[in-house]
mmCIF file of N, CA and C and ligand atoms in Angstrom:
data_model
loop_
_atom_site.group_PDB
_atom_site.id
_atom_site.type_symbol
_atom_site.label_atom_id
_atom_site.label_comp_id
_atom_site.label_asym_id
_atom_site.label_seq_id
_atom_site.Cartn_x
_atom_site.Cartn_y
_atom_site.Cartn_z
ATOM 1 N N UNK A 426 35.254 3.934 4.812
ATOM 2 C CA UNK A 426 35.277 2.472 4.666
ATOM 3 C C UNK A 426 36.167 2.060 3.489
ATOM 4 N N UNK A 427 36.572 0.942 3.799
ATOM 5 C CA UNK A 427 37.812 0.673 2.150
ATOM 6 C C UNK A 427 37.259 -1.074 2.423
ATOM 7 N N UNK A 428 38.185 -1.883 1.737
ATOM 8 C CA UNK A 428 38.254 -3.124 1.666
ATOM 9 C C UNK A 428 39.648 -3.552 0.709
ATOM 10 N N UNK A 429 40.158 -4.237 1.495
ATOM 11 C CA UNK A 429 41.260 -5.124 1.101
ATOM 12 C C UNK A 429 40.807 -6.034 0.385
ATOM 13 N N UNK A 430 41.201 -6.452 -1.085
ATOM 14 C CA UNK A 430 41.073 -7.132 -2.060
ATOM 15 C C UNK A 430 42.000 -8.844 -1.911
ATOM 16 N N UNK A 431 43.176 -8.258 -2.188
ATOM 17 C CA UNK A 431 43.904 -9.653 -1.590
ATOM 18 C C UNK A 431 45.286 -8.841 -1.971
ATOM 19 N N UNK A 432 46.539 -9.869 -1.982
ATOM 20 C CA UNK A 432 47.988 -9.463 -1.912
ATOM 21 C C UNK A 432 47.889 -9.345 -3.299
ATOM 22 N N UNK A 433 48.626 -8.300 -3.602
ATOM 23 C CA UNK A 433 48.473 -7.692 -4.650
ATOM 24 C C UNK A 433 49.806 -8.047 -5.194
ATOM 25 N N UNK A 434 50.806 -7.809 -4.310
ATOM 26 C CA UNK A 434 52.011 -8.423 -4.848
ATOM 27 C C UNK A 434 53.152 -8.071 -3.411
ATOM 28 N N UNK A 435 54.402 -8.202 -3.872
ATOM 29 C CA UNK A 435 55.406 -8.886 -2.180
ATOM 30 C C UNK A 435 56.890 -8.084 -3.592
ATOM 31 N N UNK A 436 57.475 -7.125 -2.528
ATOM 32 C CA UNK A 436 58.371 -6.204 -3.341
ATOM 33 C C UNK A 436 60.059 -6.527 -2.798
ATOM 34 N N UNK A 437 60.746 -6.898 -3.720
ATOM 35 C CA UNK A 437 61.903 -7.682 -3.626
ATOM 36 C C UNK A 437 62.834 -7.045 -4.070
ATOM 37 N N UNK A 438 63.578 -6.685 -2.932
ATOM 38 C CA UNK A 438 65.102 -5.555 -2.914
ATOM 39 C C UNK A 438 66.170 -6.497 -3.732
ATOM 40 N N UNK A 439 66.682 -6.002 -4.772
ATOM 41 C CA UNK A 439 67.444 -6.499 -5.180
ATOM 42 C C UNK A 439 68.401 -5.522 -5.830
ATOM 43 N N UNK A 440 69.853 -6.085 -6.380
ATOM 44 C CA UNK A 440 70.869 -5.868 -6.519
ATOM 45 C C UNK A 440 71.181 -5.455 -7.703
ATOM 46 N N UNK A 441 70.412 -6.771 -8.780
ATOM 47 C CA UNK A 441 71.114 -7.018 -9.880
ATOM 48 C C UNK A 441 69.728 -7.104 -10.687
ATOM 49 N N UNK A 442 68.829 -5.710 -11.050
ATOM 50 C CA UNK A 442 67.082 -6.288 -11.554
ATOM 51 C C UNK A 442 67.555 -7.181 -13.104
ATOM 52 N N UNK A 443 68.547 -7.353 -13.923
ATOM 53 C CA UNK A 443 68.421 -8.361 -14.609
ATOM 54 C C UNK A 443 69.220 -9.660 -14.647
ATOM 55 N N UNK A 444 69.718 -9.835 -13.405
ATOM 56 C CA UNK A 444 70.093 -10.943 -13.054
ATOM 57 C C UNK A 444 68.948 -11.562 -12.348
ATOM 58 N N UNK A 445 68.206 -11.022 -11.625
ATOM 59 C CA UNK A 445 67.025 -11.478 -10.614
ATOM 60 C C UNK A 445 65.829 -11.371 -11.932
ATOM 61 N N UNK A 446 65.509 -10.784 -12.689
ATOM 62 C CA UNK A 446 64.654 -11.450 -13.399
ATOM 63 C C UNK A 446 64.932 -12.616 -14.287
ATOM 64 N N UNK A 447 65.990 -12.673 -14.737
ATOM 65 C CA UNK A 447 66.460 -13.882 -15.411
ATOM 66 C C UNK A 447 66.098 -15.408 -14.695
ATOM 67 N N UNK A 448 66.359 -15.270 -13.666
ATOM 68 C CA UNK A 448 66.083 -16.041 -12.666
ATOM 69 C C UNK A 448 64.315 -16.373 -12.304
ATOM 70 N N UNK A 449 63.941 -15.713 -12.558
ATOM 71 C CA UNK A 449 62.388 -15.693 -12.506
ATOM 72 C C UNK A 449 61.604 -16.562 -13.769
ATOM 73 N N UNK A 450 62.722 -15.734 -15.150
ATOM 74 C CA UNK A 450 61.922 -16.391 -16.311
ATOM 75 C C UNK A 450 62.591 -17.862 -16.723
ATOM 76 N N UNK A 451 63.695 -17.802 -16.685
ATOM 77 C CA UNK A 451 64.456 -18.807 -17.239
ATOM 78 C C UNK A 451 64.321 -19.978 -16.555
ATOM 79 N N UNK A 452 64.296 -19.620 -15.132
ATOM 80 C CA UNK A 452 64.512 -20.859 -14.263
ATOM 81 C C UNK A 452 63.287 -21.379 -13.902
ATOM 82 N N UNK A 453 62.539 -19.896 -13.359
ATOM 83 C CA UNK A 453 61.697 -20.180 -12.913
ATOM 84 C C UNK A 453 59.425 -20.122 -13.566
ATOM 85 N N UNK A 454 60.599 -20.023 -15.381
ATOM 86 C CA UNK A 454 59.679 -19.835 -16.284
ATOM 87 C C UNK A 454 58.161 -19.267 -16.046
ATOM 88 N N UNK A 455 58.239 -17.850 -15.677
ATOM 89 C CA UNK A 455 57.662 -16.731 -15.237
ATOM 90 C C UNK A 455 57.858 -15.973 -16.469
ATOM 91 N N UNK A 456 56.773 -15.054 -16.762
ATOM 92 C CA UNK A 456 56.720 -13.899 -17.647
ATOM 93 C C UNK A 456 56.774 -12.389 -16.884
ATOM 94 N N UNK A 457 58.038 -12.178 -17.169
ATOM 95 C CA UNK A 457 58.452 -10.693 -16.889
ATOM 96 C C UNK A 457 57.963 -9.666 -17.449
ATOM 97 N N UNK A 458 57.178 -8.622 -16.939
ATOM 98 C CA UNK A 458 56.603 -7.626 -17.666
ATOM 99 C C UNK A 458 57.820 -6.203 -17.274
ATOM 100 N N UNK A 459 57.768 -5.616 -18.923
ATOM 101 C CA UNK A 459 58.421 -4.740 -19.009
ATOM 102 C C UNK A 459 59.683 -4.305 -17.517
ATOM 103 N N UNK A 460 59.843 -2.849 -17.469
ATOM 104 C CA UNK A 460 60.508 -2.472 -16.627
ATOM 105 C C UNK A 460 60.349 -1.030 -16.835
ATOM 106 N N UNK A 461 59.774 -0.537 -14.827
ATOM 107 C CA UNK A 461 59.581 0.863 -15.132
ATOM 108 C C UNK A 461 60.498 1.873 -14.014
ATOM 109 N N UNK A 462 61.067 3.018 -14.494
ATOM 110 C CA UNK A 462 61.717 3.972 -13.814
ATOM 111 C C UNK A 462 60.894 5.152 -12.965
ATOM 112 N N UNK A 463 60.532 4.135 -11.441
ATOM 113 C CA UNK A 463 59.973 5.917 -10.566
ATOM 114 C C UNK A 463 60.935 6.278 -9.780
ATOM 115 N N UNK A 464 60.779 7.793 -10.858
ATOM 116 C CA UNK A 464 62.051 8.609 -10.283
ATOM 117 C C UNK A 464 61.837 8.464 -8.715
ATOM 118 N N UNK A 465 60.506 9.163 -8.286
ATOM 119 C CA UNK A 465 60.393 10.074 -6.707
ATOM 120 C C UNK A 465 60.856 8.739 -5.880
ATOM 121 N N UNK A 466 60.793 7.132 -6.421
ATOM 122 C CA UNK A 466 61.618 6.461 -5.341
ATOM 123 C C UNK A 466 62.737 5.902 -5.304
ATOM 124 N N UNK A 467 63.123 6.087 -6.872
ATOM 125 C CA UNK A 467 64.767 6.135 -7.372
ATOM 126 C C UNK A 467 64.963 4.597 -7.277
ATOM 127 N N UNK A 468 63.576 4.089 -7.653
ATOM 128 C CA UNK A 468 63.776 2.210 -8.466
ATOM 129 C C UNK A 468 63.946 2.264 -9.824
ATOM 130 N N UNK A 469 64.226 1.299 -9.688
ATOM 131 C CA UNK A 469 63.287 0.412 -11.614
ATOM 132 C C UNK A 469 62.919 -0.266 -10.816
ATOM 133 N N UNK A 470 61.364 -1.042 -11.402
ATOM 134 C CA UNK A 470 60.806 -2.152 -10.665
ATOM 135 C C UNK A 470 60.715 -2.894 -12.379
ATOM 136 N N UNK A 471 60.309 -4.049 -11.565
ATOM 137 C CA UNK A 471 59.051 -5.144 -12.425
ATOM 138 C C UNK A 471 58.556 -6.055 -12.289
ATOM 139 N N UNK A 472 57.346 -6.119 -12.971
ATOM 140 C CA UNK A 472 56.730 -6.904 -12.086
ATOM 141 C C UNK A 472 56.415 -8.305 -12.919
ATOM 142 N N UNK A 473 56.020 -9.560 -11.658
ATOM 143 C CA UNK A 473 56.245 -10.904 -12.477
ATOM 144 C C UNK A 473 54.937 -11.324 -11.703
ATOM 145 N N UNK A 474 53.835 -11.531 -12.602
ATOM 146 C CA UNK A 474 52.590 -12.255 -12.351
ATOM 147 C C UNK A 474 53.168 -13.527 -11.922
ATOM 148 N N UNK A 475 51.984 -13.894 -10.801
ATOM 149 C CA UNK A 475 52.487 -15.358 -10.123
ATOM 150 C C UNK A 475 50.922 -15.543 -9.943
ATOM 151 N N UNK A 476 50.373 -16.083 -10.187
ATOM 152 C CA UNK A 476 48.858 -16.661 -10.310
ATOM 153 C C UNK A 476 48.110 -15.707 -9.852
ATOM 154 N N UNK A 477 47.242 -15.397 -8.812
ATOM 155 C CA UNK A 477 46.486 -13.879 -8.600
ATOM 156 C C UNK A 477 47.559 -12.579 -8.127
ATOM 157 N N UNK A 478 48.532 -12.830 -7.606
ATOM 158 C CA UNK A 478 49.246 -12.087 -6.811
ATOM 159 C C UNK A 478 50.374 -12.049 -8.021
ATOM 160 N N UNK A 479 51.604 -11.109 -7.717
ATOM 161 C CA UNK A 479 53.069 -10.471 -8.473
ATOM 162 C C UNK A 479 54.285 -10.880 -7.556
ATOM 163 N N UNK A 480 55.208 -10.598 -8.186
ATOM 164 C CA UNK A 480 56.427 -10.322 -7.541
ATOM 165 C C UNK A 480 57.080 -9.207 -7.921
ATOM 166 N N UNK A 481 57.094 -7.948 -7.462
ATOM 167 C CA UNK A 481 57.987 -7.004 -7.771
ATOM 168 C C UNK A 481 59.136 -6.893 -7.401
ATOM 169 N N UNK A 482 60.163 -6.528 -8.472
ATOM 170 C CA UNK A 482 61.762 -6.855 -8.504
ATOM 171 C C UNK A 482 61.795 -5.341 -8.183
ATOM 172 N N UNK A 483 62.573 -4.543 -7.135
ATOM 173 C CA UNK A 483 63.211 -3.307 -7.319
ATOM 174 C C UNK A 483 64.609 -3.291 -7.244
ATOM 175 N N UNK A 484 65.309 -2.823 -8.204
ATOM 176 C CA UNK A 484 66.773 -2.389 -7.901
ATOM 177 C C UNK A 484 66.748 -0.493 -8.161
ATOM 178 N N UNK A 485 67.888 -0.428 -6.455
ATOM 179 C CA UNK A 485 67.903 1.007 -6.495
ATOM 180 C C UNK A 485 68.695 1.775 -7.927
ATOM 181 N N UNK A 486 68.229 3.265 -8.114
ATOM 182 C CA UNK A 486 68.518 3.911 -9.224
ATOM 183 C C UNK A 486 69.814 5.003 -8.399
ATOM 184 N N UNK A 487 69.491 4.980 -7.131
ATOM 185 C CA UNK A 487 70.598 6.146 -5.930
ATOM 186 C C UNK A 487 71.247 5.287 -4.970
ATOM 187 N N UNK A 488 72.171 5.641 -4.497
ATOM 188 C CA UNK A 488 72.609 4.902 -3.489
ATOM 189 C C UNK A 488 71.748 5.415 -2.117
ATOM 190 N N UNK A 489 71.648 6.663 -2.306
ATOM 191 C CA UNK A 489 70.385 7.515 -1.164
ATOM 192 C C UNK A 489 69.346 7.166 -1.088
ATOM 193 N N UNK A 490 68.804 6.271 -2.269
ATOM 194 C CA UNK A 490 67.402 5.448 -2.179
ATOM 195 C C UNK A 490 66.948 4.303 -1.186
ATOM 196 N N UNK A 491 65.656 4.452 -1.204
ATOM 197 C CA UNK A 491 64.751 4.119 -0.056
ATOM 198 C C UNK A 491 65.230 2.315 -0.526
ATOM 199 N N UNK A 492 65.662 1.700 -1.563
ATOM 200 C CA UNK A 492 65.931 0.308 -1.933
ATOM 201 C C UNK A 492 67.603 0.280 -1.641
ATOM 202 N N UNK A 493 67.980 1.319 -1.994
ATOM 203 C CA UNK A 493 69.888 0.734 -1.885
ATOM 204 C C UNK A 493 69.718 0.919 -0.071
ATOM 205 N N UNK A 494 69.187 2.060 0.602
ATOM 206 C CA UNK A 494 69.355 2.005 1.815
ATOM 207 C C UNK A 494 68.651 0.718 2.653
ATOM 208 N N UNK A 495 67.778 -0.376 1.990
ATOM 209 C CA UNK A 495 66.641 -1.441 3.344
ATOM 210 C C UNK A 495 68.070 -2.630 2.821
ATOM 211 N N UNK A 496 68.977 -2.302 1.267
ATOM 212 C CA UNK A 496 69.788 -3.778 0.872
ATOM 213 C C UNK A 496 70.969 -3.371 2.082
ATOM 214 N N UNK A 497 71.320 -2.318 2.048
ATOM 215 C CA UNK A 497 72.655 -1.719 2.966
ATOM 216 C C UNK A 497 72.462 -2.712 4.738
ATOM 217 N N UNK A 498 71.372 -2.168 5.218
ATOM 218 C CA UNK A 498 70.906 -2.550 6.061
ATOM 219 C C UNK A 498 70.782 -4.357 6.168
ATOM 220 N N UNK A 499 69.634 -4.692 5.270
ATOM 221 C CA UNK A 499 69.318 -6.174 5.631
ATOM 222 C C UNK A 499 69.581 -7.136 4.586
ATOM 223 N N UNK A 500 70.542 -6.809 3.635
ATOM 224 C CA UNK A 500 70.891 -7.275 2.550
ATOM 225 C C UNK A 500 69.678 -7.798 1.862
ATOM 226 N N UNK A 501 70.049 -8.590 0.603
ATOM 227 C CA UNK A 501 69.047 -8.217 -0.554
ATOM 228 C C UNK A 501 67.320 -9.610 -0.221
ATOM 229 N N UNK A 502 66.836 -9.148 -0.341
ATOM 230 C CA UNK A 502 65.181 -9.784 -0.228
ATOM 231 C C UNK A 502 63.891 -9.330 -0.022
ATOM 232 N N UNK A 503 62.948 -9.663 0.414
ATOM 233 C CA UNK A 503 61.928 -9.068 0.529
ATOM 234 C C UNK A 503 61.318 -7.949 1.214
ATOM 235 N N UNK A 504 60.945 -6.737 0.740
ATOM 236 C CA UNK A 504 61.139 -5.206 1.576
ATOM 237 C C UNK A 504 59.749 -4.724 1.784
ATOM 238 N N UNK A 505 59.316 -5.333 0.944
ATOM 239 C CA UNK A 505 57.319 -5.108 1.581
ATOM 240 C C UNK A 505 56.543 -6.038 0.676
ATOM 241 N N UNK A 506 55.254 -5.732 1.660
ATOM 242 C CA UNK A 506 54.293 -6.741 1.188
ATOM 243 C C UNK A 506 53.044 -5.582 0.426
ATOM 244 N N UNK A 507 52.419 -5.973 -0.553
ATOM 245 C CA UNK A 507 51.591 -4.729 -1.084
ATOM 246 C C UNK A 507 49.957 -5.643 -1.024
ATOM 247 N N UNK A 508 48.960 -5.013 -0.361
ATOM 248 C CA UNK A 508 47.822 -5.032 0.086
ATOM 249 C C UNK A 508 46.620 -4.254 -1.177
ATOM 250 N N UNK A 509 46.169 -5.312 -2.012
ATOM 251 C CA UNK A 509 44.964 -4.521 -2.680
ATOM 252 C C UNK A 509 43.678 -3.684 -2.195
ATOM 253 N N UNK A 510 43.661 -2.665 -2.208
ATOM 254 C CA UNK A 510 42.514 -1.926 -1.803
ATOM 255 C C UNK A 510 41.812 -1.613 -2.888
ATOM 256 N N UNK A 511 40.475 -1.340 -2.648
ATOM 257 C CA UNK A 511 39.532 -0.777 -3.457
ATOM 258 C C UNK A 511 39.244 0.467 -3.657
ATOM 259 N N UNK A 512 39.817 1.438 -2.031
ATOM 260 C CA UNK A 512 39.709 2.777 -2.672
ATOM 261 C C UNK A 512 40.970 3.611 -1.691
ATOM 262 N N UNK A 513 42.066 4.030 -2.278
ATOM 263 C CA UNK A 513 43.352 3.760 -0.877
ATOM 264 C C UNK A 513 43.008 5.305 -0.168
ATOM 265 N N UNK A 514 42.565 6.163 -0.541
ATOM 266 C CA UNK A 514 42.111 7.143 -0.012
ATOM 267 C C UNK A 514 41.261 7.097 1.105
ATOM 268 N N UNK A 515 40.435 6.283 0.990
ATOM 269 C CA UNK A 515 39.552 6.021 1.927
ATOM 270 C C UNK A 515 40.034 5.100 3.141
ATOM 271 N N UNK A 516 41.222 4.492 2.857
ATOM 272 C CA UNK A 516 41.925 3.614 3.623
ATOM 273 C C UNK A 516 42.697 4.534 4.531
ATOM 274 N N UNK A 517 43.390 5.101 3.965
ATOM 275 C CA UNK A 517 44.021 6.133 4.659
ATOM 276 C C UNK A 517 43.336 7.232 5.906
ATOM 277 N N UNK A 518 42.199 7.604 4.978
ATOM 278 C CA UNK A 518 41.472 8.229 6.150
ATOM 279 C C UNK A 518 40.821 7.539 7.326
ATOM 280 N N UNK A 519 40.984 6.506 6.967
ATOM 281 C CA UNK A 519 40.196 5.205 8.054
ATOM 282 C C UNK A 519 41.482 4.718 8.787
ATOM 283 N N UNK A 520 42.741 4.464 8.425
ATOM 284 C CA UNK A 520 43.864 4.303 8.857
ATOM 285 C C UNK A 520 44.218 5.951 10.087
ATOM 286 N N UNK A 521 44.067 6.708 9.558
ATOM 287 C CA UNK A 521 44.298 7.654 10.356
ATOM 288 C C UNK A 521 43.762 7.792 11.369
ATOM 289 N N UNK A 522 42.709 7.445 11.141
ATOM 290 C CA UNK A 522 41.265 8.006 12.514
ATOM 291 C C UNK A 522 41.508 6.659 13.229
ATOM 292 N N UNK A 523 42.172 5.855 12.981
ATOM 293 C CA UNK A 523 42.325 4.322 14.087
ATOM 294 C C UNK A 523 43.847 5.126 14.685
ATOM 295 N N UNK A 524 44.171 5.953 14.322
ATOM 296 C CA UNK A 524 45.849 5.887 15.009
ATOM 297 C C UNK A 524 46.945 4.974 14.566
ATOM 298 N N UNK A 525 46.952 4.950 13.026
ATOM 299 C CA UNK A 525 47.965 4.252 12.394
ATOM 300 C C UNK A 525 48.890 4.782 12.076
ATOM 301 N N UNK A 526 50.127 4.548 12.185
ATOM 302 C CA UNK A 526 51.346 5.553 11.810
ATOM 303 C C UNK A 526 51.097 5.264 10.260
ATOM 304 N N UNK A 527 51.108 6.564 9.753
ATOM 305 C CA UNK A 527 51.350 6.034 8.026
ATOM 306 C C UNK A 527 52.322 6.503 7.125
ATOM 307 N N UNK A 528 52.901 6.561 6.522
ATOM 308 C CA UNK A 528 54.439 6.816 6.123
ATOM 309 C C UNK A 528 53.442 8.074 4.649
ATOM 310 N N UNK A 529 52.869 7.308 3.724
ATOM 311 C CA UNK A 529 52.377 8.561 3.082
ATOM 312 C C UNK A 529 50.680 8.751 3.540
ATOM 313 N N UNK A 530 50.505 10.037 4.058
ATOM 314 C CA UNK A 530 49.141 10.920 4.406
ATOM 315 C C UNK A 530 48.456 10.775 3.089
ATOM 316 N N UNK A 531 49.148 10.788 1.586
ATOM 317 C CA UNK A 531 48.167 11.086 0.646
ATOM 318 C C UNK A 531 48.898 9.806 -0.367
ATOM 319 N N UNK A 532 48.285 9.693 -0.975
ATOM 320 C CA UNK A 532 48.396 8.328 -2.043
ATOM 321 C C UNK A 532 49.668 9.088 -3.192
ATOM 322 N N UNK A 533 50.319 8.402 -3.655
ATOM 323 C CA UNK A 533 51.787 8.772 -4.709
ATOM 324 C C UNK A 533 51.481 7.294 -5.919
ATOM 325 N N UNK A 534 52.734 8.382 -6.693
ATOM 326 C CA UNK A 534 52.433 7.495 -7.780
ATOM 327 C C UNK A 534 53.183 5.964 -7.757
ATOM 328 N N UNK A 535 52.484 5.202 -8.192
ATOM 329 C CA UNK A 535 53.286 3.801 -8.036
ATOM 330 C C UNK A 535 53.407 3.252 -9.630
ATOM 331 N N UNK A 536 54.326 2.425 -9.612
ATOM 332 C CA UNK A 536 54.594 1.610 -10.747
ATOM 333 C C UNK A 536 53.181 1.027 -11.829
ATOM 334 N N UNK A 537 53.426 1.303 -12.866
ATOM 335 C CA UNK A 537 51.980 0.592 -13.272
ATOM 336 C C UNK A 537 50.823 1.546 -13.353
ATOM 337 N N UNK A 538 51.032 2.631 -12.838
ATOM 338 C CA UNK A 538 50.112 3.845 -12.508
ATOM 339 C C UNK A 538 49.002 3.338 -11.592
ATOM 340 N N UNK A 539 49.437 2.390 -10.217
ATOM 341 C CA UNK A 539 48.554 2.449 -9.352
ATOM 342 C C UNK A 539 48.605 3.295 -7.902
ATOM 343 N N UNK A 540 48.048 3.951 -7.364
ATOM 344 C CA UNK A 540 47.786 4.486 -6.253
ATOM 345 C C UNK A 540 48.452 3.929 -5.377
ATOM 346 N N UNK A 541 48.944 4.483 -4.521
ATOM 347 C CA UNK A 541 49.925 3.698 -3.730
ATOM 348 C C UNK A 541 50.219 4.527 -2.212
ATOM 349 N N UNK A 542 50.003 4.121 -1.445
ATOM 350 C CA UNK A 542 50.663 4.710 0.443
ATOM 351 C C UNK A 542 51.175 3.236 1.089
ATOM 352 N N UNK A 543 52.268 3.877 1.891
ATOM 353 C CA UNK A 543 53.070 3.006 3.035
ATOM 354 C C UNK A 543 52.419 3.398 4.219
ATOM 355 N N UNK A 544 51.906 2.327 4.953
ATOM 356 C CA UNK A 544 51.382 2.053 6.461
ATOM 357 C C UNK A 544 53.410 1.777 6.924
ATOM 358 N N UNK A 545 53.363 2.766 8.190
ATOM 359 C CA UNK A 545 54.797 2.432 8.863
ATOM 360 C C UNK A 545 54.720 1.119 9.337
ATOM 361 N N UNK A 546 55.974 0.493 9.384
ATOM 362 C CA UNK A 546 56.283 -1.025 9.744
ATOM 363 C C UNK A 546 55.776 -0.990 11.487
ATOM 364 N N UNK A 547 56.264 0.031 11.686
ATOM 365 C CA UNK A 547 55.852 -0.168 13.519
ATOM 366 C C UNK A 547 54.659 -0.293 13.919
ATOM 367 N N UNK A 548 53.982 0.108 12.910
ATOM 368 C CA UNK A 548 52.009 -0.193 12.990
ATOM 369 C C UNK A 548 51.642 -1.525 12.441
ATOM 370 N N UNK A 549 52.538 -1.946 11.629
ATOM 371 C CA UNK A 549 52.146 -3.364 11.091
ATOM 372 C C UNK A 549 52.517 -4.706 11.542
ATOM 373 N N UNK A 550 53.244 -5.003 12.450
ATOM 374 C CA UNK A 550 54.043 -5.904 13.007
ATOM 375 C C UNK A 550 55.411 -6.065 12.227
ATOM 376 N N UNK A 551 55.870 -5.263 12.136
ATOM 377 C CA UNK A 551 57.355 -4.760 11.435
ATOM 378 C C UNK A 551 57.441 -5.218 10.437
ATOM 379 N N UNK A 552 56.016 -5.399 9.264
ATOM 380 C CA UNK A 552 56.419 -5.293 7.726
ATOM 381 C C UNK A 552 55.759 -3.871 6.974
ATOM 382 N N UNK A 553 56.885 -3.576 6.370
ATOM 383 C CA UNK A 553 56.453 -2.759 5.318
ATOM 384 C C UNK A 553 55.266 -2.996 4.234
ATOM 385 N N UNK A 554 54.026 -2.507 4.796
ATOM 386 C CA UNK A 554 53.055 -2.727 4.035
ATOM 387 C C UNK A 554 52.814 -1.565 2.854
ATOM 388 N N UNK A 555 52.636 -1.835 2.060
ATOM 389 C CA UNK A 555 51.808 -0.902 1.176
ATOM 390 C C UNK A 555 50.052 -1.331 0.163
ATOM 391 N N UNK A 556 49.949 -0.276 0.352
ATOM 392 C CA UNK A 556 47.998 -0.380 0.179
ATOM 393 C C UNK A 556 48.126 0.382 -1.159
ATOM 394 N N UNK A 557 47.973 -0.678 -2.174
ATOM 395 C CA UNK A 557 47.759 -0.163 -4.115
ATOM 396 C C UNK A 557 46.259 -0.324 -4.314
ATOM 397 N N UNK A 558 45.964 0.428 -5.360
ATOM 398 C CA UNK A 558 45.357 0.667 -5.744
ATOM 399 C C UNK A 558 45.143 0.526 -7.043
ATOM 400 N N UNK A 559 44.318 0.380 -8.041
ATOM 401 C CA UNK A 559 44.755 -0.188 -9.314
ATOM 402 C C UNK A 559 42.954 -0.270 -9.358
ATOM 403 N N UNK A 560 43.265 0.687 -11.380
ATOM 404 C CA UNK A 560 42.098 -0.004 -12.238
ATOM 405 C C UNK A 560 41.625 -1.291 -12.798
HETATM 406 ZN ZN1 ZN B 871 55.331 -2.397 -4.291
#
């Protein structure tokens, strides 16, 4: 059993991460928190509190990356939506046993040090979901 909490935050392919945060704080007078480097998905992200929910900025660190390859494709904007869970392990195993395609079997590290798996887009109605996890 798991439970979905609420949108945790909505992850935004971008080009230029300090031109697109500038834009967040300056314009759109938002507080930008730090900026972090995960290697295994070859971002920088960061993230921008927006009342319960975020906006995460990723710009790719590879051109082989999972972010330079969705901008190549559909140019630069929104690349997933991230789903709060309460326990993502348990989601997963409950995701599995329904017949969900799931992109990660076991939870990886995410930005922020939260728990983190991709449900495949073809199981979701073609968005890239991801199910975080967080203390
Ligand atoms: Zn995310």
């Amino acid at each position: 059993m798991f439970k979905i909490l609420k949108v945790d935050h909505v992850g935004v392919a971008v080009k230029n991460l300090a031109a697109t945060k500038n834009f967040y704080s300056e314009v759109l007078g938002l507080t930008v928190f730090g900026e972090e480097l995960v290697e295994q998905q070859k971002v920088k992200v960061c993230f921008i509190p927006c009342g319960d929910s975020e906006v995460e900025l990723l710009e790719s660190t590879a051109p082989d990356g999972p972010v330079a390859k969705f901008i190549e494709k559909n140019g630069e904007g929104i690349q997933h939506l991230a789903l709060r869970v309460d326990n993502v392990e348990n989601a997963l195993a409950d995701l599995k046993a329904k017949g969900i395609r799931l992109i990660d079997e076991v939870p990886r590290y995410g930005a922020g040090g939260a728990k983190i798996a991709f449900i495949h887009p073809k199981s979701s109605g073609g968005v890239l979901l991801e199910l975080s996890e967080r203390q």
